[in-house]
Short mmCIF file of C-alpha atoms in Angstrom, two decimals:
data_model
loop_
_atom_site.label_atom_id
_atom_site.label_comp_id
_atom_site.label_asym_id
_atom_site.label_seq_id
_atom_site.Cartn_x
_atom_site.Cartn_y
_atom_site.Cartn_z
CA UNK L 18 13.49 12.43 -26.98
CA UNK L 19 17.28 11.86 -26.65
CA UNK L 20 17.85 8.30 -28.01
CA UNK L 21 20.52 6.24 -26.64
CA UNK L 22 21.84 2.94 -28.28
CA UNK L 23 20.38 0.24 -26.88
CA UNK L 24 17.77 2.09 -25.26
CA UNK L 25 13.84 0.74 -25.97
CA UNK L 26 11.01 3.57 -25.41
CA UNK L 27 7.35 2.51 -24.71
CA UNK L 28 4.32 4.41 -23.90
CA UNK L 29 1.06 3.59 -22.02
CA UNK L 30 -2.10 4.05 -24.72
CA UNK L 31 -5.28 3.91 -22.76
CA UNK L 32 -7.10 5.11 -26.22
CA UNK L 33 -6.82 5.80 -29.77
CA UNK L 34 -5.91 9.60 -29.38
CA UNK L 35 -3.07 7.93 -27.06
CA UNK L 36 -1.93 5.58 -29.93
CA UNK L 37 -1.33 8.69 -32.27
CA UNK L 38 0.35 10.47 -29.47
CA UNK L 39 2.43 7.32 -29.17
CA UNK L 40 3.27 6.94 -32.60
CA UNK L 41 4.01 10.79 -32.79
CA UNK L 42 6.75 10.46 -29.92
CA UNK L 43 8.75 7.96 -32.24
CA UNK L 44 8.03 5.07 -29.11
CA UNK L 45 9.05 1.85 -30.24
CA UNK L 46 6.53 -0.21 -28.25
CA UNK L 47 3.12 0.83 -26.23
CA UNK L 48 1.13 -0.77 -23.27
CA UNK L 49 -2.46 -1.19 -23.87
CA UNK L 50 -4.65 -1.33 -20.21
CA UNK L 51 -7.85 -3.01 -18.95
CA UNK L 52 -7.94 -4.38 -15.82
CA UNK L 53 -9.81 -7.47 -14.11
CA UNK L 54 -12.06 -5.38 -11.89
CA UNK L 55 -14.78 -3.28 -13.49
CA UNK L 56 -14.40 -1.01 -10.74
CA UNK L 57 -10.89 0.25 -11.09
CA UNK L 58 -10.76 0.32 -14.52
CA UNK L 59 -14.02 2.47 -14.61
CA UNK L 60 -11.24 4.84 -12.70
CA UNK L 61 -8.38 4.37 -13.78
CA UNK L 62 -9.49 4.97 -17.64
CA UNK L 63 -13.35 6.02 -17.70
CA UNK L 64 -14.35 2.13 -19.19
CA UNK L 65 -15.56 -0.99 -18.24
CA UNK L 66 -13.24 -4.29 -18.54
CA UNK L 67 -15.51 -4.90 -21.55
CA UNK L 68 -15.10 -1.43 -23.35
CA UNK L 69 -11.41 -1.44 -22.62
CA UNK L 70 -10.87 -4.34 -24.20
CA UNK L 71 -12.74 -3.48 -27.43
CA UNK L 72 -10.45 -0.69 -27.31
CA UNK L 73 -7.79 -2.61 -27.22
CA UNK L 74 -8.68 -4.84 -30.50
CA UNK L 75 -8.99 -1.59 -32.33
CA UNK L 76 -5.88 0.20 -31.17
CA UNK L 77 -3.77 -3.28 -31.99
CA UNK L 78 -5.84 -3.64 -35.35
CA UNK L 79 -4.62 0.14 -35.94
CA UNK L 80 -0.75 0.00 -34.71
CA UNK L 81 1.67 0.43 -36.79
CA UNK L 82 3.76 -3.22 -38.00
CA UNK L 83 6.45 -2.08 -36.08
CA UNK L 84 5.11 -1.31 -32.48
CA UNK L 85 5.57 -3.68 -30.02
CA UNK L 86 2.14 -4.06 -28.17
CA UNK L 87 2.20 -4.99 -24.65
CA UNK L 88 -1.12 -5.78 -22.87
CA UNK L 89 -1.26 -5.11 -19.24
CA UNK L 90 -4.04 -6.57 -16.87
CA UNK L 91 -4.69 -4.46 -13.85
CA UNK L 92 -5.83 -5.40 -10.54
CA UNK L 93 -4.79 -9.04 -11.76
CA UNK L 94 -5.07 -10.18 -7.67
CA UNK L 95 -6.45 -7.82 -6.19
CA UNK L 96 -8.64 -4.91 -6.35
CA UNK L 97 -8.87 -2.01 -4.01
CA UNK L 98 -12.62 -1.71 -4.21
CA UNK L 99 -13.76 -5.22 -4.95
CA UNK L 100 -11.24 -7.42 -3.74
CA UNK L 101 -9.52 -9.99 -4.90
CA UNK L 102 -9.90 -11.37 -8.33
CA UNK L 103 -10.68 -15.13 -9.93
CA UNK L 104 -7.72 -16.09 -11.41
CA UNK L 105 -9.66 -17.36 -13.91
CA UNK L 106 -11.10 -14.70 -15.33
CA UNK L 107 -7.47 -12.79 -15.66
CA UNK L 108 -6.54 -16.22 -17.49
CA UNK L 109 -9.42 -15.53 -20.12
CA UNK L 110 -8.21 -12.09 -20.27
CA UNK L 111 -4.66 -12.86 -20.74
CA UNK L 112 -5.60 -15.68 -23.53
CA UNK L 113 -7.74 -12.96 -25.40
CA UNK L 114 -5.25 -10.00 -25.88
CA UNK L 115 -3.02 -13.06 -27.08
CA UNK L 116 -5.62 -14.04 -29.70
CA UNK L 117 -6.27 -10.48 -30.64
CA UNK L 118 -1.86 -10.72 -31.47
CA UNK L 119 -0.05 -8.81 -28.29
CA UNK L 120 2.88 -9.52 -28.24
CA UNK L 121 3.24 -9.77 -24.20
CA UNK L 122 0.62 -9.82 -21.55
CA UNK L 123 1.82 -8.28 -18.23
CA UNK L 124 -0.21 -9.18 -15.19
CA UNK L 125 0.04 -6.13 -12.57
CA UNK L 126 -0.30 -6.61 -9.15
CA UNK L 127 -1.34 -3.30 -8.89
CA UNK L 128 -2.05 -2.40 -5.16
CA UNK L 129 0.93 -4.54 -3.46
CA UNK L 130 -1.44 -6.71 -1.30
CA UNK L 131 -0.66 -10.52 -3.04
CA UNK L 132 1.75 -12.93 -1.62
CA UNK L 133 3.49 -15.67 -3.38
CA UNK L 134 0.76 -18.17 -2.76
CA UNK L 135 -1.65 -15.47 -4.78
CA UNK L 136 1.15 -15.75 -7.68
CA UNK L 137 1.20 -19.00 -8.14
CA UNK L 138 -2.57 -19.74 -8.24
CA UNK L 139 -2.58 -16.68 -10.68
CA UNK L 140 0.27 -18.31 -12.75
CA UNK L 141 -1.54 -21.66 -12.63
CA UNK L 142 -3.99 -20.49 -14.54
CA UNK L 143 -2.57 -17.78 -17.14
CA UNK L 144 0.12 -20.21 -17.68
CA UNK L 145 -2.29 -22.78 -19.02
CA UNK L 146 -3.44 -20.24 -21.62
CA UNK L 147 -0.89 -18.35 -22.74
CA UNK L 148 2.80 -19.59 -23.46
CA UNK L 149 5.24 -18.34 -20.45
CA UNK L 150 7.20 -17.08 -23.05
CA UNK L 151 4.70 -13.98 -23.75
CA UNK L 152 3.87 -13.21 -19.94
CA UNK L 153 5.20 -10.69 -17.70
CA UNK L 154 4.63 -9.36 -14.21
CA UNK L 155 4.31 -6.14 -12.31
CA UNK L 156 4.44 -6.19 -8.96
CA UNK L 157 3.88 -3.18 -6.76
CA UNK L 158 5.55 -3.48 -2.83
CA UNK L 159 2.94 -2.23 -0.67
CA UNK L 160 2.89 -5.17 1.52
CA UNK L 161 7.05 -5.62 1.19
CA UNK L 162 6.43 -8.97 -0.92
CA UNK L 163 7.69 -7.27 -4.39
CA UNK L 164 10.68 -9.58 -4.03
CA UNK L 165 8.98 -12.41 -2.95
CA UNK L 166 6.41 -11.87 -5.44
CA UNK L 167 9.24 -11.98 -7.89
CA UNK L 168 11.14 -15.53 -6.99
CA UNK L 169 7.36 -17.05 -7.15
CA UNK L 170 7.44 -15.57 -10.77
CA UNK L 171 10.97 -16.69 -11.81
CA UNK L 172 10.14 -20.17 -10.14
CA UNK L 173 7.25 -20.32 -12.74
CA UNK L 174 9.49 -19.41 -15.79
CA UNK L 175 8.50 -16.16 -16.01
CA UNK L 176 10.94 -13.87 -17.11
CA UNK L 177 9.75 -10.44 -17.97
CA UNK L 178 9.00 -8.09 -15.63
CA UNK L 179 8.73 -4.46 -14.19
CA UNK L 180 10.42 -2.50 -11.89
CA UNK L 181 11.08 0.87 -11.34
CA UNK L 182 14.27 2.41 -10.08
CA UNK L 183 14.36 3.57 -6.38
CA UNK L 184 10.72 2.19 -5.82
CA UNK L 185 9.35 5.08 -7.52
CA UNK L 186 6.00 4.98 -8.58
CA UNK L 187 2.30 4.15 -7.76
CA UNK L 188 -1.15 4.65 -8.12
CA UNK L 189 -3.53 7.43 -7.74
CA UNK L 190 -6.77 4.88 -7.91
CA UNK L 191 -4.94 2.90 -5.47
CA UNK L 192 -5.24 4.59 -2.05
CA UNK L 193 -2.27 3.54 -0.44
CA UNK L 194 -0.38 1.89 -3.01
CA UNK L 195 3.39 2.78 -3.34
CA UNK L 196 5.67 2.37 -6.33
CA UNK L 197 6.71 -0.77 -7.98
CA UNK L 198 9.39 -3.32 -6.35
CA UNK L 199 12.63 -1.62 -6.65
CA UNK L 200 15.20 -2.41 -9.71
CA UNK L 201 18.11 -2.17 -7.61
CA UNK L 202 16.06 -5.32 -5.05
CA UNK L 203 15.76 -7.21 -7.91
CA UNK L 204 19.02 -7.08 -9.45
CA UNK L 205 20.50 -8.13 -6.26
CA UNK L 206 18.00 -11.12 -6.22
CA UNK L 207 19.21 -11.68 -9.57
CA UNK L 208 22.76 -11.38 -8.55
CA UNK L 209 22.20 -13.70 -5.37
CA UNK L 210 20.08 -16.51 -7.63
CA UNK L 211 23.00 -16.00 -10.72
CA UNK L 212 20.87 -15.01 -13.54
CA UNK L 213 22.82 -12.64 -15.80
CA UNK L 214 21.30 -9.53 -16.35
CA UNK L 215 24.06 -7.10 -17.55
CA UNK L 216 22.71 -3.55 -15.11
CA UNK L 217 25.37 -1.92 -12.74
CA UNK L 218 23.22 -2.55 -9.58
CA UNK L 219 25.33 0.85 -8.21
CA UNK L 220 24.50 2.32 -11.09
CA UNK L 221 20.83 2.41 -10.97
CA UNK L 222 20.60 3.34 -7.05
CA UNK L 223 23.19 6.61 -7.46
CA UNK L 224 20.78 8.05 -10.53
CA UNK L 225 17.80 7.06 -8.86
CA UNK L 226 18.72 8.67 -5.32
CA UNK L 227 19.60 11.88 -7.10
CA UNK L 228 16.22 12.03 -8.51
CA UNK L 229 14.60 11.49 -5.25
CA UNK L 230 17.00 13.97 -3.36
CA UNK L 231 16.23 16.90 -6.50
CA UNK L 232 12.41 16.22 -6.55
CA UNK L 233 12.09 15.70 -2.58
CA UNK L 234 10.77 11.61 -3.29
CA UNK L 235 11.45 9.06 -0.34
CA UNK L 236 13.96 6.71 -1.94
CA UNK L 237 12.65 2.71 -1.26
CA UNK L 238 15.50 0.59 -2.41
CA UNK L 239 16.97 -1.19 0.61
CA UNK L 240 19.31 -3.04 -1.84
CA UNK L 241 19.98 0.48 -3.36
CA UNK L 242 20.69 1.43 0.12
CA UNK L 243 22.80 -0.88 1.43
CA UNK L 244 25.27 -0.72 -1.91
CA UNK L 245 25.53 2.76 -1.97
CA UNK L 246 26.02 2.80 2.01
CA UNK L 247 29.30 -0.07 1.36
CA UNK L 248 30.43 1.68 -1.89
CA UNK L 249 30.24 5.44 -1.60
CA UNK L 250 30.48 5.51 2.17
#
């Protein structure tokens, strides 16, 4: 892996054979994964909420000091196949991989279908368990509320999150789920709401609509598209 200064690499580890891949790459962090439906995750990594997260105590019990160990919660609103989720139970989730010492717990909104009312009453709850501090969110755009999705996020004091650049992205145990909100939306909602973030906006949407154009991807920025249209036309 070319390493750049400044640059932080992390890896998703669904198993223990994954956390000595991980570790092999030279990764500096890893994202462990269970989910809140029993359904999905059954799919999306061949265990039950349960056995996934006895994975997950063993593969943070075996990590390396220096790996940063994110846990993400799947289907933390909504499921494709059972629908949406108790709030709750992600909450008890979330406080767990705390306990067990990750060092982030990323809630992913993982089929796009939540709206900022589904945020908050997730954030009520996770944000009476586990400090604000250690929780991030992943919002796909399926629905178009990725941005919306966001401010309800930021308005709760959460300040980590995922994006991916040009919309790229999705599911394959999602039917119909497209990639995550778009960097280049959120850095101009970061931009508009004057939160420092130090990424060229222009930047971002000129890399990511060359990979799109070279690998024949639909490019899902309208931020992206709208800068590039007022500086490169």
């Amino acid at each position: 892996v070319d390493r750049r200064e400044g640059l932080s690499l992390f890896g998703l580890v669904p198993n223990a054979k994954g956390l000595d891949a991980a570790v092999a790459a030279g990764v500096d962090g890893i994202g462990v994964l269970t989910a809140a439906s029993d359904t999905f995750n059954e799919r999306n990594i061949n265990a039950t909420v349960d056995e996934s997260m006895h994975r997950i105590r063993s593969i943070r019990l075996d990590a390396p000091e220096h790996l940063v160990v994110r846990g993400y919660i799947s289907t933390a609103t909504h499921c494709p196949y059972e629908g949406e989720q108790d709030p709750d139970w992600v909450a008890h989730l979330a406080e767990t991989l705390v306990e067990w010492g990750v060092h982030a717990v990323f809630l992913g909104e993982t089929i796009g279908r939540a709206t900022p009312a589904h945020v908050e009453r997730l954030l009520d709850e996770v944000l009476q368990r586990v400090p604000v501090e250690m929780v991030g969110v992943h919002f796909h755009d399926t629905y178009g509320q990725g941005v919306a999705n966001t401010v309800a996020a930021l308005h709760n004091g959460v300040a980590m999150m995922d994006t991916s650049a040009g919309g790229l992205g999705g599911c394959p145990y999602a039917p119909g789920a497209t990639g995550n909100v778009a960097t280049e939306d959120v850095l101009y909602l970061l931009d508009g709401l004057g939160i420092e973030h130090g990424i060229d906006i222009l930047d971002v949407a000129r890399v990511a609509q060359r990979f799109c154009a070279d690998h024949n991807l639909t490019y899902n920025s309208a931020a992206g598209r709208a800068v590039l249209a007022s500086r490169d036309g």
